[in-house]
mmCIF file of C-alpha atoms in Angstrom:
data_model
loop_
_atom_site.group_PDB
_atom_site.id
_atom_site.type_symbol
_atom_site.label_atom_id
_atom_site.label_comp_id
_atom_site.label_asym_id
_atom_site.label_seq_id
_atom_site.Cartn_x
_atom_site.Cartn_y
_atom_site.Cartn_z
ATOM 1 C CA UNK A 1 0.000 0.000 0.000
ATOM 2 C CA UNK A 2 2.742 2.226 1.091
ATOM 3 C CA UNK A 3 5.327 1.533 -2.042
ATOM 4 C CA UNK A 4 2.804 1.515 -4.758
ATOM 5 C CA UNK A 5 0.358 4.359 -3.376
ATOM 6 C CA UNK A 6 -0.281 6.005 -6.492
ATOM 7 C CA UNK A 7 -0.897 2.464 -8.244
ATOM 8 C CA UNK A 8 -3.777 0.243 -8.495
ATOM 9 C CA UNK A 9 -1.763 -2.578 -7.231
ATOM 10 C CA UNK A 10 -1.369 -0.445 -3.907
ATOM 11 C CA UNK A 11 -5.173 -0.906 -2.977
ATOM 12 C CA UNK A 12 -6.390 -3.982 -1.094
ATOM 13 C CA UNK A 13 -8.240 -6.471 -3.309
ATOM 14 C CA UNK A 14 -10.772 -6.427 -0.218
ATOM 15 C CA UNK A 15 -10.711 -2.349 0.205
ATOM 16 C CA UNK A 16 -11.427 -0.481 2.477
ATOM 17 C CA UNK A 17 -13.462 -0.619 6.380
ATOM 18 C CA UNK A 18 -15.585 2.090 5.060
ATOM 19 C CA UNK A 19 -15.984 0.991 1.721
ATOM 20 C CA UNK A 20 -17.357 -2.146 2.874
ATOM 21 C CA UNK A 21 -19.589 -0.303 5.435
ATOM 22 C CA UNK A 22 -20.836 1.771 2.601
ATOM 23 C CA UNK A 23 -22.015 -0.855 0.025
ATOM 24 C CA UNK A 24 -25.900 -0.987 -0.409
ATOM 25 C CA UNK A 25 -27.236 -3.871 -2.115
ATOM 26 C CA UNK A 26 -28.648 -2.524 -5.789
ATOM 27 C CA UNK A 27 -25.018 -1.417 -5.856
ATOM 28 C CA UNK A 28 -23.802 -4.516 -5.141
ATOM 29 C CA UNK A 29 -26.141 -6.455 -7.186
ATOM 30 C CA UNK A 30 -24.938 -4.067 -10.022
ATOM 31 C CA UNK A 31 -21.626 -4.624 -10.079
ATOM 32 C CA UNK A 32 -22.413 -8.629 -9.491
ATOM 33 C CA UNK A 33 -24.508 -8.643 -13.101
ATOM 34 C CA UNK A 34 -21.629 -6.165 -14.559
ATOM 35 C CA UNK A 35 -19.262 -9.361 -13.476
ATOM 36 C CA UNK A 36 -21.262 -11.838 -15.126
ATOM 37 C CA UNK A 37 -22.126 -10.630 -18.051
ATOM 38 C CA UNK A 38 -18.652 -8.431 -18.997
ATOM 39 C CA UNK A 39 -15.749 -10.145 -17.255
ATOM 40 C CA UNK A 40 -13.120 -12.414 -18.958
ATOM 41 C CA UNK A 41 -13.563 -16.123 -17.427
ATOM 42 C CA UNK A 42 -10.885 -18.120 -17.760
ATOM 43 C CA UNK A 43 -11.352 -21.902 -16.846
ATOM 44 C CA UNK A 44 -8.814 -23.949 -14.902
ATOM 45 C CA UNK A 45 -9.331 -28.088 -14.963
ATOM 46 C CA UNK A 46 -7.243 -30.781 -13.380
ATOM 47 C CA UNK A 47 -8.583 -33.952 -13.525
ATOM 48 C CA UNK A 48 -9.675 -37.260 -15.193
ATOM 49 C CA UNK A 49 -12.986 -36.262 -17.081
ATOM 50 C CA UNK A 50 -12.502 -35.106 -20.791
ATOM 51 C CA UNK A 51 -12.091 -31.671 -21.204
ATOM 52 C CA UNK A 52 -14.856 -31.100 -23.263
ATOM 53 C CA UNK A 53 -16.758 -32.391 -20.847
ATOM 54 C CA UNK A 54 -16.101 -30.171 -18.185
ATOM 55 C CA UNK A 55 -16.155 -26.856 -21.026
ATOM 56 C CA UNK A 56 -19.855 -27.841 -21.744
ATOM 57 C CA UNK A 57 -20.599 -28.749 -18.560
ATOM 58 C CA UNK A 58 -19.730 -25.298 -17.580
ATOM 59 C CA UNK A 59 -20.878 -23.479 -19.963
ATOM 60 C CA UNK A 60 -24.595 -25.194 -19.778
ATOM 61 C CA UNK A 61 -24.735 -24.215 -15.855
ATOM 62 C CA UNK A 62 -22.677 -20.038 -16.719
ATOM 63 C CA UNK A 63 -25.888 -19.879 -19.369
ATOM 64 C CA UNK A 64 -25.320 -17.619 -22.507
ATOM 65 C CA UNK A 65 -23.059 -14.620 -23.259
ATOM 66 C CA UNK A 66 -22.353 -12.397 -25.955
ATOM 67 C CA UNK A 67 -19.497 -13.336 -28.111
ATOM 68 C CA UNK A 68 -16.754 -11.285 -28.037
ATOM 69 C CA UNK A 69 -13.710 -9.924 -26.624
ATOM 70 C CA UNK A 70 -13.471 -9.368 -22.818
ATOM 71 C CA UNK A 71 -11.063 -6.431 -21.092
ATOM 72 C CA UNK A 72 -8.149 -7.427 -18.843
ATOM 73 C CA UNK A 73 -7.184 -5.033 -16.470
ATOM 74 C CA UNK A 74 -2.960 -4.077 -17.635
ATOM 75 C CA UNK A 75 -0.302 -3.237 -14.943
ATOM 76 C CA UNK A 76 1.899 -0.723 -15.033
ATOM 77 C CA UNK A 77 5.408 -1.724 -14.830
ATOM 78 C CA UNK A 78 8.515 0.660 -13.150
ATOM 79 C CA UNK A 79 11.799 -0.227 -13.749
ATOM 80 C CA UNK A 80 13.104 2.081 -11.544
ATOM 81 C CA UNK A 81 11.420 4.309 -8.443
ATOM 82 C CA UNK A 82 9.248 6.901 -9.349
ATOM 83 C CA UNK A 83 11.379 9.402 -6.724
ATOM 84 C CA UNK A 84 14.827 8.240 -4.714
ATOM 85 C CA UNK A 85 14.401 5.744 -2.011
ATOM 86 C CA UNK A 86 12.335 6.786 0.856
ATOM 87 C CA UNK A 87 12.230 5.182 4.262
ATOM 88 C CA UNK A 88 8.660 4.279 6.281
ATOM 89 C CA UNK A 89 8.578 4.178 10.926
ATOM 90 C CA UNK A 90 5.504 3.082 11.925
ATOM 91 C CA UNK A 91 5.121 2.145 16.014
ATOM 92 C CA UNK A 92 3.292 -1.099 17.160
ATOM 93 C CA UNK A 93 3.048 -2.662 20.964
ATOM 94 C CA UNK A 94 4.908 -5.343 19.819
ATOM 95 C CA UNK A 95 8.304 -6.299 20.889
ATOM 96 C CA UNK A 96 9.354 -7.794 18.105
ATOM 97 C CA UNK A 97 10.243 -5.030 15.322
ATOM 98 C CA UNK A 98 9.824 -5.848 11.439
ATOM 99 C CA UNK A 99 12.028 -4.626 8.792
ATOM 100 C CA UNK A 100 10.793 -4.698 4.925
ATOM 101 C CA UNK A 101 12.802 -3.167 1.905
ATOM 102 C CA UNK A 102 10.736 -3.331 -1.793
ATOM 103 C CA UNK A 103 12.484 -2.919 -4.400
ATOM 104 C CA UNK A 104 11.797 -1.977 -8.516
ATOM 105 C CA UNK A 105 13.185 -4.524 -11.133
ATOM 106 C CA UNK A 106 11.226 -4.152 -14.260
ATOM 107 C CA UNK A 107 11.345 -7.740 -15.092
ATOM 108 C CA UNK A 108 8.265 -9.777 -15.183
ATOM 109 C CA UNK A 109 6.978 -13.196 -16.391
ATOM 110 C CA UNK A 110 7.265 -12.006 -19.715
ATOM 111 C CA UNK A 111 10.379 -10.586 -19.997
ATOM 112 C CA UNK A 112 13.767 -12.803 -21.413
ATOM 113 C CA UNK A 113 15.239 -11.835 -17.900
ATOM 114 C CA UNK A 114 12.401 -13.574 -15.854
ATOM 115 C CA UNK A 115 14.293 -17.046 -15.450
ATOM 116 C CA UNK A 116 17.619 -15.243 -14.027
ATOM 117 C CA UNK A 117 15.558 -13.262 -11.655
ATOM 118 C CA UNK A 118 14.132 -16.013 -10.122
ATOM 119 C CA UNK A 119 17.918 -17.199 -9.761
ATOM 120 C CA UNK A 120 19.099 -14.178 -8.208
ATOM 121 C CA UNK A 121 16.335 -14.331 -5.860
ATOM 122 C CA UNK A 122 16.847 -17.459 -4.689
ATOM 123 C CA UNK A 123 20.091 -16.928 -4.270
ATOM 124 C CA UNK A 124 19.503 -13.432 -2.624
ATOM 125 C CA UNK A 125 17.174 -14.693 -0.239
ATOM 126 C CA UNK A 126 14.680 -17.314 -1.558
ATOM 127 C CA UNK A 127 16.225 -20.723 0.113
ATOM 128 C CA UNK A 128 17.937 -21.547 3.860
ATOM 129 C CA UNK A 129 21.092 -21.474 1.830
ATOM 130 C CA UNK A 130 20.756 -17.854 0.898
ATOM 131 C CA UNK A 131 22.675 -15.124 0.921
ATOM 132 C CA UNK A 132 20.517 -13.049 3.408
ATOM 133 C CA UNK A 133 19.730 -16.446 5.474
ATOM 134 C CA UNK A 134 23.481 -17.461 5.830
ATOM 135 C CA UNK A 135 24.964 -14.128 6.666
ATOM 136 C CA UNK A 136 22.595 -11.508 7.931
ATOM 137 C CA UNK A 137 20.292 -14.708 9.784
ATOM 138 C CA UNK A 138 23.071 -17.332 10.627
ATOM 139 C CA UNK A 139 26.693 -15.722 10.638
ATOM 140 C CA UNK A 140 25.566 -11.932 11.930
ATOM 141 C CA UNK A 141 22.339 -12.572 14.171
ATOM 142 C CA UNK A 142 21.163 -9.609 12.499
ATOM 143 C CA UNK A 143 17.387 -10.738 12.341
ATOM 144 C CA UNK A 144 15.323 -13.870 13.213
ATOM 145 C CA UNK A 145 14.532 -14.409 9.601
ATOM 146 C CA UNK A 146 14.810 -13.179 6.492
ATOM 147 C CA UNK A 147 13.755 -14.099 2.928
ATOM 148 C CA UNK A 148 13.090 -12.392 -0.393
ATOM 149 C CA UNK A 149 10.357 -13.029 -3.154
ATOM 150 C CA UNK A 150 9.235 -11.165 -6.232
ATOM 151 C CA UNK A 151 5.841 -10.656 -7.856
ATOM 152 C CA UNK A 152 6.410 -11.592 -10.957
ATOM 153 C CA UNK A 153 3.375 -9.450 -12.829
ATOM 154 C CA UNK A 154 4.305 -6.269 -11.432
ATOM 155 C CA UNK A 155 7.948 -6.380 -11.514
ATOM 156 C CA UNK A 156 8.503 -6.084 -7.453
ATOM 157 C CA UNK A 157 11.385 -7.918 -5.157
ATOM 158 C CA UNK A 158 10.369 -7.396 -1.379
ATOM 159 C CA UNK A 159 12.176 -8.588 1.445
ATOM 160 C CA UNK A 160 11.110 -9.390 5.053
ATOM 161 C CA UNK A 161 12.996 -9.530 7.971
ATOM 162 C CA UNK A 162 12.259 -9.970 12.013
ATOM 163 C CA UNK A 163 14.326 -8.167 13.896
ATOM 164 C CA UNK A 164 15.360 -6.019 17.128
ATOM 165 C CA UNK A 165 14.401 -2.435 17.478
ATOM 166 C CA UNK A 166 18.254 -1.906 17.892
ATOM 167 C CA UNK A 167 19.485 -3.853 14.746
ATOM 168 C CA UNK A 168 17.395 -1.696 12.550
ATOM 169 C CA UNK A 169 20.272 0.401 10.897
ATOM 170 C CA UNK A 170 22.822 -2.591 11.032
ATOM 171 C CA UNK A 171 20.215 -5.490 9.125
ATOM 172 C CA UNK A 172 19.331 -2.713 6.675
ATOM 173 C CA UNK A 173 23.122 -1.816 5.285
ATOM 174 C CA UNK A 174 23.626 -5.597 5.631
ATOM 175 C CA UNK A 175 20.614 -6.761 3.393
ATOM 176 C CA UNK A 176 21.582 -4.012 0.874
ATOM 177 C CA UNK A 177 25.486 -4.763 1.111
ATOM 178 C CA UNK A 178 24.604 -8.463 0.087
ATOM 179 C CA UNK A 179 22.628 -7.333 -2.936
ATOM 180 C CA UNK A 180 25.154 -4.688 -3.640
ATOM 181 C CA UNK A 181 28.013 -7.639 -3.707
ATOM 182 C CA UNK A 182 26.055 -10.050 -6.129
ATOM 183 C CA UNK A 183 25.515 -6.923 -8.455
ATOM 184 C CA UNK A 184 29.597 -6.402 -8.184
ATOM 185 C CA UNK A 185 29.551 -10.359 -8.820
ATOM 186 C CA UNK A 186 30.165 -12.193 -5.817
ATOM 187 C CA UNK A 187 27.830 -15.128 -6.991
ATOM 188 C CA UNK A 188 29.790 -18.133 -6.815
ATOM 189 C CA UNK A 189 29.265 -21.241 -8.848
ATOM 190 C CA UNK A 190 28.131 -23.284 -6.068
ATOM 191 C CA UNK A 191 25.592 -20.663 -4.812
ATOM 192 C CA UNK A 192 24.246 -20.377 -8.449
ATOM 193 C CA UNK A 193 23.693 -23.756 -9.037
ATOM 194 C CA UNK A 194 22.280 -23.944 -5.494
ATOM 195 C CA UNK A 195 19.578 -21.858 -6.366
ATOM 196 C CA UNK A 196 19.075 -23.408 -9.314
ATOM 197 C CA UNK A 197 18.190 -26.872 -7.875
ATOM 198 C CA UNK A 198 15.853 -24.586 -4.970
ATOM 199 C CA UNK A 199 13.962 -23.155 -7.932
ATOM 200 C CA UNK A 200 14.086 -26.563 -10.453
ATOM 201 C CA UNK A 201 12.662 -27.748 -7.089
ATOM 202 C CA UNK A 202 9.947 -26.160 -6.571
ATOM 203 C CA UNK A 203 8.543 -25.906 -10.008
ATOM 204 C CA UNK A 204 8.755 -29.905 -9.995
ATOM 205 C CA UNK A 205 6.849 -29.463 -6.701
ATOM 206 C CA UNK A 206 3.838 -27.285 -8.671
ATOM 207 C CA UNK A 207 2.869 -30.424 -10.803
ATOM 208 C CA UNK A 208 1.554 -31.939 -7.454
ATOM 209 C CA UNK A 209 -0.529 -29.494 -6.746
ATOM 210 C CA UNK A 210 -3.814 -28.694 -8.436
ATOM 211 C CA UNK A 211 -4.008 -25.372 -6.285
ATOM 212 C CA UNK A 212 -0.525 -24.308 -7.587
ATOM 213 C CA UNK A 213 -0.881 -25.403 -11.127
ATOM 214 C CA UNK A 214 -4.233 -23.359 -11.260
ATOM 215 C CA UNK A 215 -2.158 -20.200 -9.788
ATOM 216 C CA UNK A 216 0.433 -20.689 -11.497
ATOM 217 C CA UNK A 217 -1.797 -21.198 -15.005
ATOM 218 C CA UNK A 218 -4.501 -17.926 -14.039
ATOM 219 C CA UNK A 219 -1.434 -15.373 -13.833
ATOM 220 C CA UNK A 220 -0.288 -16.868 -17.107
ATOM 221 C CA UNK A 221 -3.550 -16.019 -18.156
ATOM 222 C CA UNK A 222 -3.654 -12.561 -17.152
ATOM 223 C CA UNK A 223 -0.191 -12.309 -18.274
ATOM 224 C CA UNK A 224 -1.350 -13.600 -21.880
ATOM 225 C CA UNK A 225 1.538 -15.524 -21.503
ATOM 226 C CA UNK A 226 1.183 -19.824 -23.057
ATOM 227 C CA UNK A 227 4.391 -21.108 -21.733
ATOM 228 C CA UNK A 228 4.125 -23.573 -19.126
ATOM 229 C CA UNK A 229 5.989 -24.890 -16.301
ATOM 230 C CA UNK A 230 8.507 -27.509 -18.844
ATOM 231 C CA UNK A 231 9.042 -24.218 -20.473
ATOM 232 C CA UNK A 232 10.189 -22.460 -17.604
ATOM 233 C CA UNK A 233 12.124 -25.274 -16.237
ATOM 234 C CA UNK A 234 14.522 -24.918 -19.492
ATOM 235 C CA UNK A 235 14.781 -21.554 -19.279
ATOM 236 C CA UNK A 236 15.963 -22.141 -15.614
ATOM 237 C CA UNK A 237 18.680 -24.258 -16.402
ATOM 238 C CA UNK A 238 20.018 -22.480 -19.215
ATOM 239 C CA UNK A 239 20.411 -19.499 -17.409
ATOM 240 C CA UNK A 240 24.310 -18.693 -17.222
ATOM 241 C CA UNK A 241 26.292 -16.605 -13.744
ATOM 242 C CA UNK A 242 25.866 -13.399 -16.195
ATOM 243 C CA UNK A 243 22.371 -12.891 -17.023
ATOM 244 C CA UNK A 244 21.383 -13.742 -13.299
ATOM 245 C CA UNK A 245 24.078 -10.714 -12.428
ATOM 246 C CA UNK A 246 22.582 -8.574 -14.828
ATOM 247 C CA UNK A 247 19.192 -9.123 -13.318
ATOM 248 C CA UNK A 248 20.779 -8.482 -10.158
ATOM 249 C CA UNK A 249 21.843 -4.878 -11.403
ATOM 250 C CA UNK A 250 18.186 -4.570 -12.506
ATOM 251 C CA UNK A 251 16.960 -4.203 -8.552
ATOM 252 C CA UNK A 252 16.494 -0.532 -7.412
ATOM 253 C CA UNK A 253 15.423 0.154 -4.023
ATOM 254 C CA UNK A 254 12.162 1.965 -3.649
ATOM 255 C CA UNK A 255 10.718 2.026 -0.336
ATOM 256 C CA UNK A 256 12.038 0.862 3.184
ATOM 257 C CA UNK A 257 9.503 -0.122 5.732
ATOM 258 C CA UNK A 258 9.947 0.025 9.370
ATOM 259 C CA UNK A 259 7.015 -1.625 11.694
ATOM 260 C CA UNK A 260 9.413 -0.607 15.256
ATOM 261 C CA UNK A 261 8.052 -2.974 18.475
ATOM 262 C CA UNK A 262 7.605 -0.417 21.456
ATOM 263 C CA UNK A 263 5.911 -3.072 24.377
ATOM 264 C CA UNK A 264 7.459 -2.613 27.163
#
Protein backbone atom coordinates (compact mmCIF):
# COMPACT_ATOMS: atom_id res chain seq x y z
CA UNK A 1 0.00 0.00 0.00
CA UNK A 2 2.74 2.23 1.09
CA UNK A 3 5.33 1.53 -2.04
CA UNK A 4 2.80 1.52 -4.76
CA UNK A 5 0.36 4.36 -3.38
CA UNK A 6 -0.28 6.01 -6.49
CA UNK A 7 -0.90 2.46 -8.24
CA UNK A 8 -3.78 0.24 -8.49
CA UNK A 9 -1.76 -2.58 -7.23
CA UNK A 10 -1.37 -0.45 -3.91
CA UNK A 11 -5.17 -0.91 -2.98
CA UNK A 12 -6.39 -3.98 -1.09
CA UNK A 13 -8.24 -6.47 -3.31
CA UNK A 14 -10.77 -6.43 -0.22
CA UNK A 15 -10.71 -2.35 0.20
CA UNK A 16 -11.43 -0.48 2.48
CA UNK A 17 -13.46 -0.62 6.38
CA UNK A 18 -15.58 2.09 5.06
CA UNK A 19 -15.98 0.99 1.72
CA UNK A 20 -17.36 -2.15 2.87
CA UNK A 21 -19.59 -0.30 5.43
CA UNK A 22 -20.84 1.77 2.60
CA UNK A 23 -22.01 -0.85 0.03
CA UNK A 24 -25.90 -0.99 -0.41
CA UNK A 25 -27.24 -3.87 -2.12
CA UNK A 26 -28.65 -2.52 -5.79
CA UNK A 27 -25.02 -1.42 -5.86
CA UNK A 28 -23.80 -4.52 -5.14
CA UNK A 29 -26.14 -6.46 -7.19
CA UNK A 30 -24.94 -4.07 -10.02
CA UNK A 31 -21.63 -4.62 -10.08
CA UNK A 32 -22.41 -8.63 -9.49
CA UNK A 33 -24.51 -8.64 -13.10
CA UNK A 34 -21.63 -6.17 -14.56
CA UNK A 35 -19.26 -9.36 -13.48
CA UNK A 36 -21.26 -11.84 -15.13
CA UNK A 37 -22.13 -10.63 -18.05
CA UNK A 38 -18.65 -8.43 -19.00
CA UNK A 39 -15.75 -10.14 -17.25
CA UNK A 40 -13.12 -12.41 -18.96
CA UNK A 41 -13.56 -16.12 -17.43
CA UNK A 42 -10.89 -18.12 -17.76
CA UNK A 43 -11.35 -21.90 -16.85
CA UNK A 44 -8.81 -23.95 -14.90
CA UNK A 45 -9.33 -28.09 -14.96
CA UNK A 46 -7.24 -30.78 -13.38
CA UNK A 47 -8.58 -33.95 -13.52
CA UNK A 48 -9.67 -37.26 -15.19
CA UNK A 49 -12.99 -36.26 -17.08
CA UNK A 50 -12.50 -35.11 -20.79
CA UNK A 51 -12.09 -31.67 -21.20
CA UNK A 52 -14.86 -31.10 -23.26
CA UNK A 53 -16.76 -32.39 -20.85
CA UNK A 54 -16.10 -30.17 -18.18
CA UNK A 55 -16.15 -26.86 -21.03
CA UNK A 56 -19.85 -27.84 -21.74
CA UNK A 57 -20.60 -28.75 -18.56
CA UNK A 58 -19.73 -25.30 -17.58
CA UNK A 59 -20.88 -23.48 -19.96
CA UNK A 60 -24.60 -25.19 -19.78
CA UNK A 61 -24.74 -24.21 -15.86
CA UNK A 62 -22.68 -20.04 -16.72
CA UNK A 63 -25.89 -19.88 -19.37
CA UNK A 64 -25.32 -17.62 -22.51
CA UNK A 65 -23.06 -14.62 -23.26
CA UNK A 66 -22.35 -12.40 -25.95
CA UNK A 67 -19.50 -13.34 -28.11
CA UNK A 68 -16.75 -11.29 -28.04
CA UNK A 69 -13.71 -9.92 -26.62
CA UNK A 70 -13.47 -9.37 -22.82
CA UNK A 71 -11.06 -6.43 -21.09
CA UNK A 72 -8.15 -7.43 -18.84
CA UNK A 73 -7.18 -5.03 -16.47
CA UNK A 74 -2.96 -4.08 -17.64
CA UNK A 75 -0.30 -3.24 -14.94
CA UNK A 76 1.90 -0.72 -15.03
CA UNK A 77 5.41 -1.72 -14.83
CA UNK A 78 8.51 0.66 -13.15
CA UNK A 79 11.80 -0.23 -13.75
CA UNK A 80 13.10 2.08 -11.54
CA UNK A 81 11.42 4.31 -8.44
CA UNK A 82 9.25 6.90 -9.35
CA UNK A 83 11.38 9.40 -6.72
CA UNK A 84 14.83 8.24 -4.71
CA UNK A 85 14.40 5.74 -2.01
CA UNK A 86 12.34 6.79 0.86
CA UNK A 87 12.23 5.18 4.26
CA UNK A 88 8.66 4.28 6.28
CA UNK A 89 8.58 4.18 10.93
CA UNK A 90 5.50 3.08 11.92
CA UNK A 91 5.12 2.15 16.01
CA UNK A 92 3.29 -1.10 17.16
CA UNK A 93 3.05 -2.66 20.96
CA UNK A 94 4.91 -5.34 19.82
CA UNK A 95 8.30 -6.30 20.89
CA UNK A 96 9.35 -7.79 18.11
CA UNK A 97 10.24 -5.03 15.32
CA UNK A 98 9.82 -5.85 11.44
CA UNK A 99 12.03 -4.63 8.79
CA UNK A 100 10.79 -4.70 4.93
CA UNK A 101 12.80 -3.17 1.90
CA UNK A 102 10.74 -3.33 -1.79
CA UNK A 103 12.48 -2.92 -4.40
CA UNK A 104 11.80 -1.98 -8.52
CA UNK A 105 13.18 -4.52 -11.13
CA UNK A 106 11.23 -4.15 -14.26
CA UNK A 107 11.35 -7.74 -15.09
CA UNK A 108 8.27 -9.78 -15.18
CA UNK A 109 6.98 -13.20 -16.39
CA UNK A 110 7.26 -12.01 -19.72
CA UNK A 111 10.38 -10.59 -20.00
CA UNK A 112 13.77 -12.80 -21.41
CA UNK A 113 15.24 -11.83 -17.90
CA UNK A 114 12.40 -13.57 -15.85
CA UNK A 115 14.29 -17.05 -15.45
CA UNK A 116 17.62 -15.24 -14.03
CA UNK A 117 15.56 -13.26 -11.66
CA UNK A 118 14.13 -16.01 -10.12
CA UNK A 119 17.92 -17.20 -9.76
CA UNK A 120 19.10 -14.18 -8.21
CA UNK A 121 16.33 -14.33 -5.86
CA UNK A 122 16.85 -17.46 -4.69
CA UNK A 123 20.09 -16.93 -4.27
CA UNK A 124 19.50 -13.43 -2.62
CA UNK A 125 17.17 -14.69 -0.24
CA UNK A 126 14.68 -17.31 -1.56
CA UNK A 127 16.23 -20.72 0.11
CA UNK A 128 17.94 -21.55 3.86
CA UNK A 129 21.09 -21.47 1.83
CA UNK A 130 20.76 -17.85 0.90
CA UNK A 131 22.68 -15.12 0.92
CA UNK A 132 20.52 -13.05 3.41
CA UNK A 133 19.73 -16.45 5.47
CA UNK A 134 23.48 -17.46 5.83
CA UNK A 135 24.96 -14.13 6.67
CA UNK A 136 22.60 -11.51 7.93
CA UNK A 137 20.29 -14.71 9.78
CA UNK A 138 23.07 -17.33 10.63
CA UNK A 139 26.69 -15.72 10.64
CA UNK A 140 25.57 -11.93 11.93
CA UNK A 141 22.34 -12.57 14.17
CA UNK A 142 21.16 -9.61 12.50
CA UNK A 143 17.39 -10.74 12.34
CA UNK A 144 15.32 -13.87 13.21
CA UNK A 145 14.53 -14.41 9.60
CA UNK A 146 14.81 -13.18 6.49
CA UNK A 147 13.76 -14.10 2.93
CA UNK A 148 13.09 -12.39 -0.39
CA UNK A 149 10.36 -13.03 -3.15
CA UNK A 150 9.24 -11.17 -6.23
CA UNK A 151 5.84 -10.66 -7.86
CA UNK A 152 6.41 -11.59 -10.96
CA UNK A 153 3.38 -9.45 -12.83
CA UNK A 154 4.31 -6.27 -11.43
CA UNK A 155 7.95 -6.38 -11.51
CA UNK A 156 8.50 -6.08 -7.45
CA UNK A 157 11.39 -7.92 -5.16
CA UNK A 158 10.37 -7.40 -1.38
CA UNK A 159 12.18 -8.59 1.44
CA UNK A 160 11.11 -9.39 5.05
CA UNK A 161 13.00 -9.53 7.97
CA UNK A 162 12.26 -9.97 12.01
CA UNK A 163 14.33 -8.17 13.90
CA UNK A 164 15.36 -6.02 17.13
CA UNK A 165 14.40 -2.43 17.48
CA UNK A 166 18.25 -1.91 17.89
CA UNK A 167 19.49 -3.85 14.75
CA UNK A 168 17.40 -1.70 12.55
CA UNK A 169 20.27 0.40 10.90
CA UNK A 170 22.82 -2.59 11.03
CA UNK A 171 20.21 -5.49 9.12
CA UNK A 172 19.33 -2.71 6.68
CA UNK A 173 23.12 -1.82 5.28
CA UNK A 174 23.63 -5.60 5.63
CA UNK A 175 20.61 -6.76 3.39
CA UNK A 176 21.58 -4.01 0.87
CA UNK A 177 25.49 -4.76 1.11
CA UNK A 178 24.60 -8.46 0.09
CA UNK A 179 22.63 -7.33 -2.94
CA UNK A 180 25.15 -4.69 -3.64
CA UNK A 181 28.01 -7.64 -3.71
CA UNK A 182 26.05 -10.05 -6.13
CA UNK A 183 25.51 -6.92 -8.46
CA UNK A 184 29.60 -6.40 -8.18
CA UNK A 185 29.55 -10.36 -8.82
CA UNK A 186 30.17 -12.19 -5.82
CA UNK A 187 27.83 -15.13 -6.99
CA UNK A 188 29.79 -18.13 -6.82
CA UNK A 189 29.27 -21.24 -8.85
CA UNK A 190 28.13 -23.28 -6.07
CA UNK A 191 25.59 -20.66 -4.81
CA UNK A 192 24.25 -20.38 -8.45
CA UNK A 193 23.69 -23.76 -9.04
CA UNK A 194 22.28 -23.94 -5.49
CA UNK A 195 19.58 -21.86 -6.37
CA UNK A 196 19.08 -23.41 -9.31
CA UNK A 197 18.19 -26.87 -7.87
CA UNK A 198 15.85 -24.59 -4.97
CA UNK A 199 13.96 -23.15 -7.93
CA UNK A 200 14.09 -26.56 -10.45
CA UNK A 201 12.66 -27.75 -7.09
CA UNK A 202 9.95 -26.16 -6.57
CA UNK A 203 8.54 -25.91 -10.01
CA UNK A 204 8.75 -29.91 -9.99
CA UNK A 205 6.85 -29.46 -6.70
CA UNK A 206 3.84 -27.28 -8.67
CA UNK A 207 2.87 -30.42 -10.80
CA UNK A 208 1.55 -31.94 -7.45
CA UNK A 209 -0.53 -29.49 -6.75
CA UNK A 210 -3.81 -28.69 -8.44
CA UNK A 211 -4.01 -25.37 -6.29
CA UNK A 212 -0.52 -24.31 -7.59
CA UNK A 213 -0.88 -25.40 -11.13
CA UNK A 214 -4.23 -23.36 -11.26
CA UNK A 215 -2.16 -20.20 -9.79
CA UNK A 216 0.43 -20.69 -11.50
CA UNK A 217 -1.80 -21.20 -15.01
CA UNK A 218 -4.50 -17.93 -14.04
CA UNK A 219 -1.43 -15.37 -13.83
CA UNK A 220 -0.29 -16.87 -17.11
CA UNK A 221 -3.55 -16.02 -18.16
CA UNK A 222 -3.65 -12.56 -17.15
CA UNK A 223 -0.19 -12.31 -18.27
CA UNK A 224 -1.35 -13.60 -21.88
CA UNK A 225 1.54 -15.52 -21.50
CA UNK A 226 1.18 -19.82 -23.06
CA UNK A 227 4.39 -21.11 -21.73
CA UNK A 228 4.12 -23.57 -19.13
CA UNK A 229 5.99 -24.89 -16.30
CA UNK A 230 8.51 -27.51 -18.84
CA UNK A 231 9.04 -24.22 -20.47
CA UNK A 232 10.19 -22.46 -17.60
CA UNK A 233 12.12 -25.27 -16.24
CA UNK A 234 14.52 -24.92 -19.49
CA UNK A 235 14.78 -21.55 -19.28
CA UNK A 236 15.96 -22.14 -15.61
CA UNK A 237 18.68 -24.26 -16.40
CA UNK A 238 20.02 -22.48 -19.21
CA UNK A 239 20.41 -19.50 -17.41
CA UNK A 240 24.31 -18.69 -17.22
CA UNK A 241 26.29 -16.61 -13.74
CA UNK A 242 25.87 -13.40 -16.19
CA UNK A 243 22.37 -12.89 -17.02
CA UNK A 244 21.38 -13.74 -13.30
CA UNK A 245 24.08 -10.71 -12.43
CA UNK A 246 22.58 -8.57 -14.83
CA UNK A 247 19.19 -9.12 -13.32
CA UNK A 248 20.78 -8.48 -10.16
CA UNK A 249 21.84 -4.88 -11.40
CA UNK A 250 18.19 -4.57 -12.51
CA UNK A 251 16.96 -4.20 -8.55
CA UNK A 252 16.49 -0.53 -7.41
CA UNK A 253 15.42 0.15 -4.02
CA UNK A 254 12.16 1.97 -3.65
CA UNK A 255 10.72 2.03 -0.34
CA UNK A 256 12.04 0.86 3.18
CA UNK A 257 9.50 -0.12 5.73
CA UNK A 258 9.95 0.03 9.37
CA UNK A 259 7.02 -1.63 11.69
CA UNK A 260 9.41 -0.61 15.26
CA UNK A 261 8.05 -2.97 18.47
CA UNK A 262 7.61 -0.42 21.46
CA UNK A 263 5.91 -3.07 24.38
CA UNK A 264 7.46 -2.61 27.16
Amino acid sequence: ELMCADEAFGQSELGTVDGARAIRPDALYKVYAQALTGACVELFYCGAMEPAAVENAFAEAWGAREAGDYAMPSTRVLARPAGGPRTVVEEMDVRQGKLSLGFRTGITGADEAYPALMLFNAAFGGSTSSKLFMNVRERLHLCYYASSSIERQKGLLSVSSGIENSSYDAAREEILRQLSGVQQGGLSDDELESARRTVLSGLQSMQDSPAQLENFWLSQSVAGLEWGLDDLSKRIRAATRDEVIAAANQVRLDTVYFLKGVAQ
